[in-house]
Tab-separated table of C-alpha atoms and ligand atoms in Angstrom:
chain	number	residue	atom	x	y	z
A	1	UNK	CA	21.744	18.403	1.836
A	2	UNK	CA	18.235	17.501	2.081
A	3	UNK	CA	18.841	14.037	0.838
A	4	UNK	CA	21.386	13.417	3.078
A	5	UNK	CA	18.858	14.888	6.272
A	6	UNK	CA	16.127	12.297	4.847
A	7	UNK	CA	18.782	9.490	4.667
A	8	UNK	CA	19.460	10.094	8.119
A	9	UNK	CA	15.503	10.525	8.900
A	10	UNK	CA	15.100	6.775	7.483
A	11	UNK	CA	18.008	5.172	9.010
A	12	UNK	CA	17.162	6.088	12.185
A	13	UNK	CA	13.241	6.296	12.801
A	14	UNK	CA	12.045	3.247	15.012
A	15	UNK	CA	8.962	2.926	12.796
A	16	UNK	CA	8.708	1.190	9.154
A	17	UNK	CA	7.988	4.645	6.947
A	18	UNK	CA	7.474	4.023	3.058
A	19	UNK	CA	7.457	7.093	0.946
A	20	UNK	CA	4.869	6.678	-2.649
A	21	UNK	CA	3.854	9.106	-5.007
A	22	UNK	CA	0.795	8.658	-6.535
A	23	UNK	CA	1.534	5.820	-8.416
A	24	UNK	CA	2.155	3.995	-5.373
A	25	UNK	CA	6.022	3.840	-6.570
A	26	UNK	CA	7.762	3.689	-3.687
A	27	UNK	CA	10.316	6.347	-3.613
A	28	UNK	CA	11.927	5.857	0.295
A	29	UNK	CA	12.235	3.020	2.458
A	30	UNK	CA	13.388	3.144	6.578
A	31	UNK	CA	15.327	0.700	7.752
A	32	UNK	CA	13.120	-0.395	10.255
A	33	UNK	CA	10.994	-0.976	7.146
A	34	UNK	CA	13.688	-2.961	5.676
A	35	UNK	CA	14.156	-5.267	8.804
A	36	UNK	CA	10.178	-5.798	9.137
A	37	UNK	CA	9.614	-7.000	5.039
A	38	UNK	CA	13.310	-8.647	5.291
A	39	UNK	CA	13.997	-6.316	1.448
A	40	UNK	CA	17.382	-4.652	1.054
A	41	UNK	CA	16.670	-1.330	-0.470
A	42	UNK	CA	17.485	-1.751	-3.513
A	43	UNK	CA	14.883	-4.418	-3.830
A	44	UNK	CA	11.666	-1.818	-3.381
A	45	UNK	CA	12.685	1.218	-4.891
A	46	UNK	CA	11.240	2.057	-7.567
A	47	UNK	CA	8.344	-1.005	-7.062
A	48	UNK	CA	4.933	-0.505	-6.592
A	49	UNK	CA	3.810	-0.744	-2.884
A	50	UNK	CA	0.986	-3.621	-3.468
A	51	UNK	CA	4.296	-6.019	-3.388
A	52	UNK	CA	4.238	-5.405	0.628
A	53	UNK	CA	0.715	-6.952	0.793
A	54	UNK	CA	-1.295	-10.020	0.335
A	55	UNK	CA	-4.218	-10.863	-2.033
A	56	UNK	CA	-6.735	-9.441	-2.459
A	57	UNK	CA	-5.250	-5.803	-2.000
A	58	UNK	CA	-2.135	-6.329	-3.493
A	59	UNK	CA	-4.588	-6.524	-7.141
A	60	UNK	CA	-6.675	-3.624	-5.980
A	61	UNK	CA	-4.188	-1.408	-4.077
A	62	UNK	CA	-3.382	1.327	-6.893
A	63	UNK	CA	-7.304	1.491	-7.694
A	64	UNK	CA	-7.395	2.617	-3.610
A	65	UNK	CA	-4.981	5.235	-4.270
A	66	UNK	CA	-6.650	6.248	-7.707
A	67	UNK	CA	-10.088	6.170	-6.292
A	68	UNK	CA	-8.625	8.785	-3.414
A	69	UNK	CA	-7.050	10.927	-5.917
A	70	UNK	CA	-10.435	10.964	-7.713
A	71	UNK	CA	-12.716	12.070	-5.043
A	72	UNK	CA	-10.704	13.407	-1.859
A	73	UNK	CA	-12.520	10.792	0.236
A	74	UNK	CA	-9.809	9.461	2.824
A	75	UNK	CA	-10.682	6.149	3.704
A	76	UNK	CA	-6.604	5.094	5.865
A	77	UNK	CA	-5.672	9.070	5.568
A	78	UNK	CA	-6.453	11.025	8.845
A	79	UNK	CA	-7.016	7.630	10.991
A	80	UNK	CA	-5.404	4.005	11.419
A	81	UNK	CA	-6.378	0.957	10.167
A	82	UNK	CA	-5.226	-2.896	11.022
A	83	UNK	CA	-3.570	-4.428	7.732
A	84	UNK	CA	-1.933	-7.733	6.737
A	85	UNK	CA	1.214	-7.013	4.752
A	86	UNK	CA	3.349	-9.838	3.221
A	87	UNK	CA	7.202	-9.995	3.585
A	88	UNK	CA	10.051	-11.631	1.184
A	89	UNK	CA	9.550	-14.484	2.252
A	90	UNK	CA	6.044	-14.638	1.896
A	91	UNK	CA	4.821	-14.992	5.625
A	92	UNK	CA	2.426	-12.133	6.861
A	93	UNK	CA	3.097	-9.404	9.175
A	94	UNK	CA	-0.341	-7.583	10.887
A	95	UNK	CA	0.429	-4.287	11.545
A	96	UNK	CA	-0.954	-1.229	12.011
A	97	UNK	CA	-1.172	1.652	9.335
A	98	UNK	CA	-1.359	5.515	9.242
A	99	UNK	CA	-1.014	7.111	6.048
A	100	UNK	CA	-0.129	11.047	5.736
A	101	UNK	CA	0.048	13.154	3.008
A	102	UNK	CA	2.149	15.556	1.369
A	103	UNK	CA	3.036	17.821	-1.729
A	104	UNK	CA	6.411	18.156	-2.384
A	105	UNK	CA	7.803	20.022	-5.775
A	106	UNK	CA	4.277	19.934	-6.908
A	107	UNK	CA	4.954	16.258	-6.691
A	108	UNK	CA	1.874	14.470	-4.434
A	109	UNK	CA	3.565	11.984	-2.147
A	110	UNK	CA	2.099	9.657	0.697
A	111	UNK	CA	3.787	8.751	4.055
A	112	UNK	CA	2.802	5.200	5.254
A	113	UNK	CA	3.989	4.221	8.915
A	114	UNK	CA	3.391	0.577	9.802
A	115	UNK	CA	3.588	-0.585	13.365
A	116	UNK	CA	4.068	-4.270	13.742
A	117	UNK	CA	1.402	-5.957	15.973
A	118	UNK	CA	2.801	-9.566	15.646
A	119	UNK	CA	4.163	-9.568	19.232
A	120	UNK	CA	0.714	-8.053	20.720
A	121	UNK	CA	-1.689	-10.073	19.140
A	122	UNK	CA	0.649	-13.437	19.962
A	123	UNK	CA	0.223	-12.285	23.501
A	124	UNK	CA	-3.414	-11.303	23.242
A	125	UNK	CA	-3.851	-15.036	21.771
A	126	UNK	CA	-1.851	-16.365	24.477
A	127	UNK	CA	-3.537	-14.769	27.017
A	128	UNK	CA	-7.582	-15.839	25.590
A	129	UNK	CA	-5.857	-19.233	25.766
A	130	UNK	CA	-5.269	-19.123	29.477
A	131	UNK	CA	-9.074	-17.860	30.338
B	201	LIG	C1	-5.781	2.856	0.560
B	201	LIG	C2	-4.375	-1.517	2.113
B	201	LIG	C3	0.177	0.047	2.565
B	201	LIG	C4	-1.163	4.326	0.687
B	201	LIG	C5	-5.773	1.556	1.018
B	201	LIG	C6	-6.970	0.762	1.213
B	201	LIG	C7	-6.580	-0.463	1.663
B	201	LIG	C8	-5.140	-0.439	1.737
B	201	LIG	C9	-7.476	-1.664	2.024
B	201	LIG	C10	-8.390	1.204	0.868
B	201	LIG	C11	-9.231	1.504	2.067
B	201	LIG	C12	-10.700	1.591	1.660
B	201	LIG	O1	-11.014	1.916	0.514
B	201	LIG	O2	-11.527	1.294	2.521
B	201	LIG	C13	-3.012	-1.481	2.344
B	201	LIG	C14	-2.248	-2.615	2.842
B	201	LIG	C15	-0.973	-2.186	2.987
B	201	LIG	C16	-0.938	-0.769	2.554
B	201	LIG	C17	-2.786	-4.017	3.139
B	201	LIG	C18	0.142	-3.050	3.515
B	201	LIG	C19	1.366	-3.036	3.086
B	201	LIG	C20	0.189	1.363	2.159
B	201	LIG	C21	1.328	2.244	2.266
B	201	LIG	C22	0.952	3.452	1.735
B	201	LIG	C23	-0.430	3.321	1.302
B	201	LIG	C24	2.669	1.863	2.867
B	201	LIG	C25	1.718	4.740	1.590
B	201	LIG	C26	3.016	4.868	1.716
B	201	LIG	C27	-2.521	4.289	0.469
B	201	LIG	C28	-3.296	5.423	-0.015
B	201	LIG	C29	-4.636	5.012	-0.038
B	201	LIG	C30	-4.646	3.625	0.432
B	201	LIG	C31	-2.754	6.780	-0.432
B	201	LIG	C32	-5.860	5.850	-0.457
B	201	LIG	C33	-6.258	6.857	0.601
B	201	LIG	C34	-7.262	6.367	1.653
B	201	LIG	O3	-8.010	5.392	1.385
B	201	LIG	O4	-7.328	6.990	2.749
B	201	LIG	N1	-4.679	0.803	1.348
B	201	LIG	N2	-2.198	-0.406	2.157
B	201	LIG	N3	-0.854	2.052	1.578
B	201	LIG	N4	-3.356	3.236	0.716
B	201	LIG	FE1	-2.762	1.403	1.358
């Protein structure tokens, strides 16, 4: 039952929502998550998150999670920060991301939600071009 409520949860949320434990596996996908990396599902489950991102944090990304785990000191967690991710195809979405927390089962998970800002900064360019 509550696999079926998260399935629903992630099929319908308007924002791209990755689930990782602390391995940065990732262990739930959204669909709107699925539409903005242009994966099917079965594609990221299972993977390690650093495939959603560019150089030179796609290398470093699980020593980020490993150096949080190692001394509580949120550096994303609590706030947002602008990131570049990468999609399938390779091109490169900015977007905005908030990461939450959560223990589930003992397990330690993290909740990323990623807001696309392609569309705002294209208009923000746009708009510096017409000063
Ligand atoms: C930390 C980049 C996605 C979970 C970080 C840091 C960077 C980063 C740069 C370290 C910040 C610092 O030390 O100053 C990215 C990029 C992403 C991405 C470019 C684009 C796809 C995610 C997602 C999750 C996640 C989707 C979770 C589902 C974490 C965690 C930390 C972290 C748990 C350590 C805690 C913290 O620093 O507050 N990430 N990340 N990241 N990231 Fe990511």
């Amino acid at each position: 039952k509550r696999e079926a409520q998260l399935n629903s949860i992630l099929a319908t949320v308007p924002d791209a929502m990755v689930v990782i434990d602390a391995e940065g596996t990732m262990l739930s996908f959204s669909h709107a998550a699925l539409r903005m990396f242009g994966y099917e599902e079965a594609e990221v489950l299972g993977r390690n998150v650093s495939m959603l991102m560019p150089s030179p944090d796609r290398e470093a990304h699980d020593d980020y999670i490993a150096r949080y785990l190692q001394t509580g000191e949120a550096r994303i967690i609590g706030s947002t920060r602008r990131v570049m991710g990468r999609r399938k195809d390779g091109t490169l979405v900015p977007h905005e991301l908030a990461i939450g927390e959560a223990t589930g089962g003992g397990e330690r998970v993290f909740t990323g939600f990623m807001r696309d800002l392609t569309d705002q900064e294209t208009t923000a360019a746009r708009l510096k071009e017409l000063q």
